[in-house]
Amino acid sequence: MAASKPIEPGAGSGLPRWQLALLVGTPIVLGVGAAYLWSRSRGRSTSRGKEQPSERNEERKTPEGSEQDNMSPLDKAQAAKNRGNKYFKAGKYEQAIQCYTEAITVCPKEQKSDLSTFYQNRAAAYEQQAKWTEVVEDCSQAVEMNPRYIKALFRRARALERLDNKKECLEDVTAVCILEAFQNQQSMLLADKVLKQLGKEKAKEKYKNREPLMPSPQFIKSYFSSFTDDIISQPLQKGEKKDEDKDKEGEAAEVTESSGYLKAKQYMEEENYDKIISECTKEIESKGRHTAEALLLRATFYLLIGNATAAQPDLDRVINMQDANVKLRANALIKRGSMYMQQQQPQLSTQDFNMAAEIDPKNADVYHHRGQLKILLDQVEEAVADFDECILLRPDSALAQAQKCFALYRQAYTGNSPSQVQTAMDGFEDVIRRFPKCAEGYALYAQALTDQQQFGKADEMYDKCIELEPDNATTYVHKGLLQLQWKQDLDMGLDLISKAIEIDNKCDFAYETMGTIEVQRGNLDKAIDMFNKAINLAKSEMEMAHLYSLCDAAYAQTEVARKYGLKPPTL
Ligand SMILES: *[C@@H]1O[C@H](CO)[C@@H](O)[C@H](O)[C@H]1NC(C)=O
Ligand SMILES: *[C@@H]1O[C@H](CO)[C@@H](O)[C@H](O)[C@H]1NC(C)=O
């Protein structure tokens, strides 16, 4: 499916990271992991020496030889630990472990801080031997005595990862991130990795078993409006309807039955979307004369309800029908290509788009959609070339012009070229002047303006969008996000997002954004609730995986808050 949410400029736009994480709506573009949601907090970076096993800062001078007899138990423990550290540095882990064990045994139980160090050091030695269970046990001892022991928590997190205990690993690494004020790359990366893995696993399970879900009529209409050079998106021609009537009058029931496709088209005009798949099936099973169209329409609705497994064989069939109308085959290729992109198979995707351009070189839709794919693949120059081709074929295509401006903006921005940024902005002005009825033009311009910190003007642009398309929930979410960024006005932001949900209670982007804001405000339970709503509405497995990551991140935070009384900074 074509990207339903506008594509955002990449990272590095000078926004605090959590805001970026908020803004980056599409999972494909989400380079920044969910863990970074909270990374806006400032603070000194905690440096953690790499492969530095043991606490040496507390190393004490310990007497040698016979004097040992006069030593206190704590001194003896320290001496044992210091010997352990030497073995450790020499790579003699077995001996190191023996020394640390001795330290633990002789150390008085009330010396918690020292004891926790000895356990942590022994865990480091076990880690070298890849004895993960022992690592976890020793780190747990250390953390029990010293709950904010970053080194022990992080070591345990790594061992838990090795043991494939992702849930507990995530809790530990979350605690570490909070204790380090999200300033340490290593722990952030581990959090990100585990969140992504967990999200992927859960989405895979859930997506298989979910109920099919028809998107909102607004979404469906907007989806079809992104195709203009195909047959199934077009309204029925008068002639076609007449044709059907004629069939009904003149011939037997058999012929009426074969008009399943035409019925489906009528349901489409009536926005009675739930009946379309079954009508198409009738056409296909009766081998009606619109079989190719019916296959394509059915596949399109399978894609819309999120069942790619069912869509693929239909698309394959249309694509392989050598004598079918080339527009149908090209459209099927575009849709299969988009589907592959959603399944993170960019090569197959590119292949399909290229084949579409080969069989139907004058089809503007091909270039328009391939341009979007190229943007996702960060191939901006090729994207611009495709948009140009689309504009050449269809000079009135406002959408392609707006998207071209956006691609140019992105390119100028990442290329750090102020003059080209200005050119791109002028281009947007030109587009909205020439196509004042194209909402997407205002929306994309608003995003570039936001990125350029021209908040007031961006807000005006969103207002124009709302005027043109009052039913488009997405715009309200964007406008809400703008209020947060511009005025730090949480209430107004949340009001606008609530409005989005009012307009379209299937707007997953609104629930996701609201969840992210609730995380910021420290309302974790509410956030989890919102993320779960978004999960149930996710339009692809990948999107669902991203949402699960957000949800798990929030959940891990509640656990950490409960266990250690740790909370990240809130708004
Ligand atoms: C809503 O507007 C956005 C631009 O803000 C556009 O990309 C999207 O396709 C529209 N969605 C619907 C459902 O109309
Ligand atoms: C998707 O379609 C296939 C084949 O029609 C079906 O077996 C499967 O249950 C459907 N999955 C969902 C989630 O609806």
Coordinates of C-alpha atoms in Angstrom, one line a residue, residues 18-19 22 36-40 490 514-524 527 568-571:
W18 CA 11.8 12.4 21.6
Q19 CA 10.0 14.9 19.4
L22 CA 6.9 11.4 17.9
Y36 CA 14.8 7.1 22.3
L37 CA 11.4 8.4 23.2
W38 CA 12.8 9.5 26.4
S39 CA 16.2 10.6 25.3
R40 CA 15.4 14.2 25.5
L490 CA 0.1 19.7 25.7
M514 CA -1.5 10.0 22.1
G515 CA 0.3 7.0 23.7
T516 CA 3.6 8.6 23.0
I517 CA 2.5 11.8 24.7
E518 CA 1.1 9.9 27.7
V519 CA 4.6 8.3 28.0
Q520 CA 6.0 11.8 28.1
R521 CA 3.6 12.8 30.8
G522 CA 4.4 9.7 32.9
N523 CA 0.9 8.3 32.4
L524 CA 2.2 4.9 31.5
A527 CA -0.1 5.1 27.2
P568 CA 12.3 9.0 33.5
P569 CA 11.8 12.8 33.4
T570 CA 8.3 13.8 32.3
L571 CA 6.9 16.8 30.7

